[in-house]
Short mmCIF file of C-alpha atoms in Angstrom, two decimals:
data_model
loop_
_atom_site.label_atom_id
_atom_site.label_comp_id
_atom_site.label_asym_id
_atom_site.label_seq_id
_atom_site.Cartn_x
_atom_site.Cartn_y
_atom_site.Cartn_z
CA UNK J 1 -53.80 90.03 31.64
CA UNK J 2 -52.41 86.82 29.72
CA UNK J 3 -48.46 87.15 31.62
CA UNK J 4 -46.37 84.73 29.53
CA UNK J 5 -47.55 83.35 26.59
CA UNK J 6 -45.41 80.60 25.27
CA UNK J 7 -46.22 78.89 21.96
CA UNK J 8 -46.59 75.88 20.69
CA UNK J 9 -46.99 73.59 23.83
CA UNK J 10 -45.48 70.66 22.01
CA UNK J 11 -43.95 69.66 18.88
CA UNK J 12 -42.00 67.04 17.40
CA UNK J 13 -38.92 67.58 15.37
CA UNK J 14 -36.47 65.65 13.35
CA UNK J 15 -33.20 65.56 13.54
CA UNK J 16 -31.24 68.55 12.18
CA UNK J 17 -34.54 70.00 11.71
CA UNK J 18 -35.13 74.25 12.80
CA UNK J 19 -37.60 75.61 14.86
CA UNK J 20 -38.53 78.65 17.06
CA UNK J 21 -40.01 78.86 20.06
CA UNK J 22 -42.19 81.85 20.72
CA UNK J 23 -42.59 83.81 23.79
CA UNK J 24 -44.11 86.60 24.60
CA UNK J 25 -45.31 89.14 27.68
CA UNK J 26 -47.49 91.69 27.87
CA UNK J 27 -46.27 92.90 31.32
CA UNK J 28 -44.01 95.26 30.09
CA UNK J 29 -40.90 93.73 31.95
CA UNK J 30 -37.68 94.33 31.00
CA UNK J 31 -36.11 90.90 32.11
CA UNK J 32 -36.61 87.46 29.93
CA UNK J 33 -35.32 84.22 30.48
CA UNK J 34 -35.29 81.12 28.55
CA UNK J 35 -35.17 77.87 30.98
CA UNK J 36 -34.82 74.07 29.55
CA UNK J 37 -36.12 71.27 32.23
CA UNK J 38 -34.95 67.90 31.71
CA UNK J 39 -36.88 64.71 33.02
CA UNK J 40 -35.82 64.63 36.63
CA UNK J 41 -34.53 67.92 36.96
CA UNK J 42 -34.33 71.16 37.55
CA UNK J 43 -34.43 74.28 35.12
CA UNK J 44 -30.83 75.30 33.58
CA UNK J 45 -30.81 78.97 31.62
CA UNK J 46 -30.17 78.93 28.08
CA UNK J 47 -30.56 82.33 27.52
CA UNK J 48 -31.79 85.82 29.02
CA UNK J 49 -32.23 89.75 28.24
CA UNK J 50 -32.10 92.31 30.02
CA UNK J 51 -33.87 94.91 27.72
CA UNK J 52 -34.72 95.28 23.89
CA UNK J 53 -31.93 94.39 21.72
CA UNK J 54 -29.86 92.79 24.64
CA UNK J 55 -28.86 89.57 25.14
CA UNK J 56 -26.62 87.16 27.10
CA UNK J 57 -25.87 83.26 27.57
CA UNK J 58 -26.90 81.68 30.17
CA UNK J 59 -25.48 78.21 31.58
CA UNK J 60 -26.27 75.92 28.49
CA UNK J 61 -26.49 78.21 25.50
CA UNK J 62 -25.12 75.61 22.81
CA UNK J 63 -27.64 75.13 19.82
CA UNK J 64 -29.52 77.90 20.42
CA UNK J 65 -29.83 81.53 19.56
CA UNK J 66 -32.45 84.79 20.40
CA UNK J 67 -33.08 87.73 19.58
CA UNK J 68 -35.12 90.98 21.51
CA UNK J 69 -36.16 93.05 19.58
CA UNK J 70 -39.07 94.57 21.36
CA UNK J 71 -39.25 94.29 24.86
CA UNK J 72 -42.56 92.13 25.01
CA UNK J 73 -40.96 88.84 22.40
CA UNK J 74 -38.12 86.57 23.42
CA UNK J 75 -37.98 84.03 20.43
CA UNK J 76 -35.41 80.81 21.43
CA UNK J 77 -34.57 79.83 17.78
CA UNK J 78 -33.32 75.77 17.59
CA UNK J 79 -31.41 75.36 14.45
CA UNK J 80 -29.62 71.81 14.00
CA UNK J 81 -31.71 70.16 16.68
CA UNK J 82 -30.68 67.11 18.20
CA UNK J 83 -32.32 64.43 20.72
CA UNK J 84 -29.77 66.31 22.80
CA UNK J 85 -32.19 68.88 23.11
CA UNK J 86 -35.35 67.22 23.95
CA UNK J 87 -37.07 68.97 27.19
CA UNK J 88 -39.43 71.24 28.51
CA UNK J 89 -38.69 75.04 27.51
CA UNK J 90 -39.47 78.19 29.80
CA UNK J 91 -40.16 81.37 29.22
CA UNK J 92 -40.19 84.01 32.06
CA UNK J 93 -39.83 87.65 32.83
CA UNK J 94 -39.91 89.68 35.21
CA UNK J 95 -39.87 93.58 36.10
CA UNK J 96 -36.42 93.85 37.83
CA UNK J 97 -33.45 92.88 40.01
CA UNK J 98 -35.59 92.39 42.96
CA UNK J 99 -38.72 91.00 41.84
CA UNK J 100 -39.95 87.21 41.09
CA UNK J 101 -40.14 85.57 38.29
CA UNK J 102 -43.07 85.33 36.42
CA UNK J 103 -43.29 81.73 33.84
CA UNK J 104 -44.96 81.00 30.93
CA UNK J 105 -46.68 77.24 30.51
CA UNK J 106 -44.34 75.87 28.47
CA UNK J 107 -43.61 74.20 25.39
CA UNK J 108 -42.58 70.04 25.32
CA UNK J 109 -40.18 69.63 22.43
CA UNK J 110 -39.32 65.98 21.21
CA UNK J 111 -36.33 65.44 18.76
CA UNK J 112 -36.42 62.02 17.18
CA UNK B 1 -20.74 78.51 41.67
CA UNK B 2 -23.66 78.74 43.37
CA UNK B 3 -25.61 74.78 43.97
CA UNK B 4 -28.10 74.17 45.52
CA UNK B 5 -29.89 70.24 47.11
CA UNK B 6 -32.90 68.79 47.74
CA UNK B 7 -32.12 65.60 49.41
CA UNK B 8 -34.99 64.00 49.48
CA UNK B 9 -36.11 62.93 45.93
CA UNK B 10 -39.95 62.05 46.83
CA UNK B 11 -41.61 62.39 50.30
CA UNK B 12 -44.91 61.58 51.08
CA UNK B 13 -47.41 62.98 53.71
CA UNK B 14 -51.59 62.26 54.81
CA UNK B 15 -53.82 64.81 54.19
CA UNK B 16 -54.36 67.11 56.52
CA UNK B 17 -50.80 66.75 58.33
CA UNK B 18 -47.02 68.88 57.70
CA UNK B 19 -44.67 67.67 55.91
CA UNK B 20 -41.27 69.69 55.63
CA UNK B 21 -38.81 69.45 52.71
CA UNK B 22 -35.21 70.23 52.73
CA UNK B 23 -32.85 72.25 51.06
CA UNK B 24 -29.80 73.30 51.03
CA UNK B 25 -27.12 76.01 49.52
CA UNK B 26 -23.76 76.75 48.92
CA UNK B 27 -22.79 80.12 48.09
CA UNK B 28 -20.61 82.64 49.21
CA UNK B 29 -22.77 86.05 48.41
CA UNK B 30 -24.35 88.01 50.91
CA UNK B 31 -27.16 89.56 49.42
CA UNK B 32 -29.98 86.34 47.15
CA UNK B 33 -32.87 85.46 47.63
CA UNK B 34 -34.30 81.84 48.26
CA UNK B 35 -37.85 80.19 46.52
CA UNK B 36 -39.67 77.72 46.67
CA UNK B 37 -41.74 76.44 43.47
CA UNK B 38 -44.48 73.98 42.97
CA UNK B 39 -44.48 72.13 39.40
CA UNK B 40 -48.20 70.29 39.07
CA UNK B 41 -48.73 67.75 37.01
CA UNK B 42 -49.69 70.73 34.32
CA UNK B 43 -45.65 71.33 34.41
CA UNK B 44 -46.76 75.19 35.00
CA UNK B 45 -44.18 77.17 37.74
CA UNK B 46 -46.13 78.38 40.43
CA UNK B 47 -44.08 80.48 43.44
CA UNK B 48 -45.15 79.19 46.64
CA UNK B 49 -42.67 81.30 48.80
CA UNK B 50 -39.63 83.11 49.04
CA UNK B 51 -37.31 84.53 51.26
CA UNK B 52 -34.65 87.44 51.33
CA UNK B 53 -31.09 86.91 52.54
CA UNK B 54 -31.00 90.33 54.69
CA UNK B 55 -34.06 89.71 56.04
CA UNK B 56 -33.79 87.06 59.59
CA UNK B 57 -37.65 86.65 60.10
CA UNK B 58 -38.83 83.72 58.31
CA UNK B 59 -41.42 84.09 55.09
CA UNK B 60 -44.84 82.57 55.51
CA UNK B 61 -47.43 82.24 53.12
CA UNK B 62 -51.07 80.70 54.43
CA UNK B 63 -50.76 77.17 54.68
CA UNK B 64 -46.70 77.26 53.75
CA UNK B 65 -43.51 78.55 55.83
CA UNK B 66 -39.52 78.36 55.29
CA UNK B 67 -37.34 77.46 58.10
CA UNK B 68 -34.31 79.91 57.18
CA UNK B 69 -31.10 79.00 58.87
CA UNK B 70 -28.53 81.35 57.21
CA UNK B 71 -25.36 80.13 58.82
CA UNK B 72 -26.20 76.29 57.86
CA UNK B 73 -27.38 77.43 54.57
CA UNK B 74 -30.15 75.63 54.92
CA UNK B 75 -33.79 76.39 53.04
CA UNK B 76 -36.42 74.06 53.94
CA UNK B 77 -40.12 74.39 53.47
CA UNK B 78 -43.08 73.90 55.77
CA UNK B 79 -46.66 72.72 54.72
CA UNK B 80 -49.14 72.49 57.06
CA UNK B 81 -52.62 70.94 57.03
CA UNK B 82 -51.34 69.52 53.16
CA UNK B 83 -53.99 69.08 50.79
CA UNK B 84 -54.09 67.05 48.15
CA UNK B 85 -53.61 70.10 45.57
CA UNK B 86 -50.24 69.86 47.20
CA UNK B 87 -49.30 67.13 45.53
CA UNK B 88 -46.33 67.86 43.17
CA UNK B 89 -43.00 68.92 42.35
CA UNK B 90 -41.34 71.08 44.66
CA UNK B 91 -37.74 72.87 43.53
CA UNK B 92 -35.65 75.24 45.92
CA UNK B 93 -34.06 78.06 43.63
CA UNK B 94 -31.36 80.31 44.40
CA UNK B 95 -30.78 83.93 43.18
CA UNK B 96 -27.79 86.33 43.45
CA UNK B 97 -29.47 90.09 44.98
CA UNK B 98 -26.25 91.64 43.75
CA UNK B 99 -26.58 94.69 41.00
CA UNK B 100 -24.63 93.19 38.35
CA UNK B 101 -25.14 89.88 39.71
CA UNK B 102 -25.69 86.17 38.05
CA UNK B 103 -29.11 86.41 36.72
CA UNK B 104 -28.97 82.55 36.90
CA UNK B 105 -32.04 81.18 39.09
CA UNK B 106 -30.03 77.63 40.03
CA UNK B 107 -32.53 75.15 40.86
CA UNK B 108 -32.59 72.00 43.20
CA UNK B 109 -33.72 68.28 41.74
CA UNK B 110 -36.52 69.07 43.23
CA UNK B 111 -38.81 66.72 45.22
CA UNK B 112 -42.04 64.82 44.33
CA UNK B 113 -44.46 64.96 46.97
CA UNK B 114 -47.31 62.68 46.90
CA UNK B 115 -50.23 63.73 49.22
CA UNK B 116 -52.59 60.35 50.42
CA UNK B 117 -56.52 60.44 51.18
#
């Protein structure tokens, strides 16, 4: 059972560059978050979905998008990036309301 | 808005001893749950612990415990006989319980704790 797959673990981009970040779950849960971590603190919610083809912002959407189109991928697309948006990215599901969160290893993005 | 503290940016304890880190909350929901999580050096979120709103008995897993005071708001964890796989980032989180709810997990600072030999 692999959980939360996140990939690539880092990666370097320039600025105005695009990327996407890949995640995927083979847990079959319903709920999937995308987290950012900057150095010396906590996670903040970009995005999350509650189901295929479902989506909603969380507390610091700007500069990014998603999609869910099947219930095991949540793809965080960058397009524009900006040093702005250099951090740690998170993946994580879970089954439902009431259960915990389950995270993915992360990927280390660097704009320069 | 939910926030939540951790007021102690880095604490350190000796192997083998407890150390206890604090947290705090502000929110003014009834039904959320509380965590704990422990970053590593890998960066990988582990769950250590977590604890229920409704429920008044205090969580406990192994070697870890909360202290949950839910009129003082207050959150903090409990690690006994540390080891020095303790060693690393530890962030409170906050979650709304309510149907319909925030889906936001707010997170603490967190604090670094270093474990010595």
């Amino acid at each position: 059972n692999a959980g939360v797959t996140q990939t690539p673990k880092f990666r370097i981009l320039k600025i105005g560059q695009s990327m996407t970040l890949q995640c995927t779950q083979d847990m079959n849960h319903n709920y999937m978050y995308w987290y950012r971590q900057d150095p010396g603190m906590g996670l903040k919610l970009i995005y999350y979905s509650v189901g295929a083809g479902i989506t909603d912002k969380g507390e610091v959407p700007n500069g990014y998008n998603v999609s869910r189109s099947t219930t095991e991928d949540f793809p965080l697309r960058l397009e524009l990036a900006a040093p702005s948006q250099t951090s740690v990215y998170f993946c994580a599901s879970r089954t439902r309301v009431r259960s915990p969160l389950h995270f993915g290893n992360g990927t280390r993005l660097t704009v320069t | 808005a939910q926030t939540v503290t951790q007021s102690q940016p880095e604490m350190s304890v000796q192997e083998a001893e407890t150390v206890t880190l604090s947290c705090t909350y502000d929110t003014s929901e009834s039904d959320y749950y509380l965590f704990w999580y422990k970053q590593p050096p890998s960066r990988q979120m582990i769950l250590v612990i977590r604890q229920e709103a409704y429920k008044q008995q205090n969580a406990t897993e192994n070697r870890f415990s909360v202290n949950f005071q839910k009129a003082a708001k207050s959150f903090s964890l409990k690690i006994s006989d540390s080891q020095l796989g303790d060693a690393a980032m530890y962030f409170c989180a906050y979650r709304s319980g309510t149907q319909g709810g925030s889906e936001k997990l707010v997170f603490g600072k967190g604090t670094k704790l270093t474990v010595n030999p």
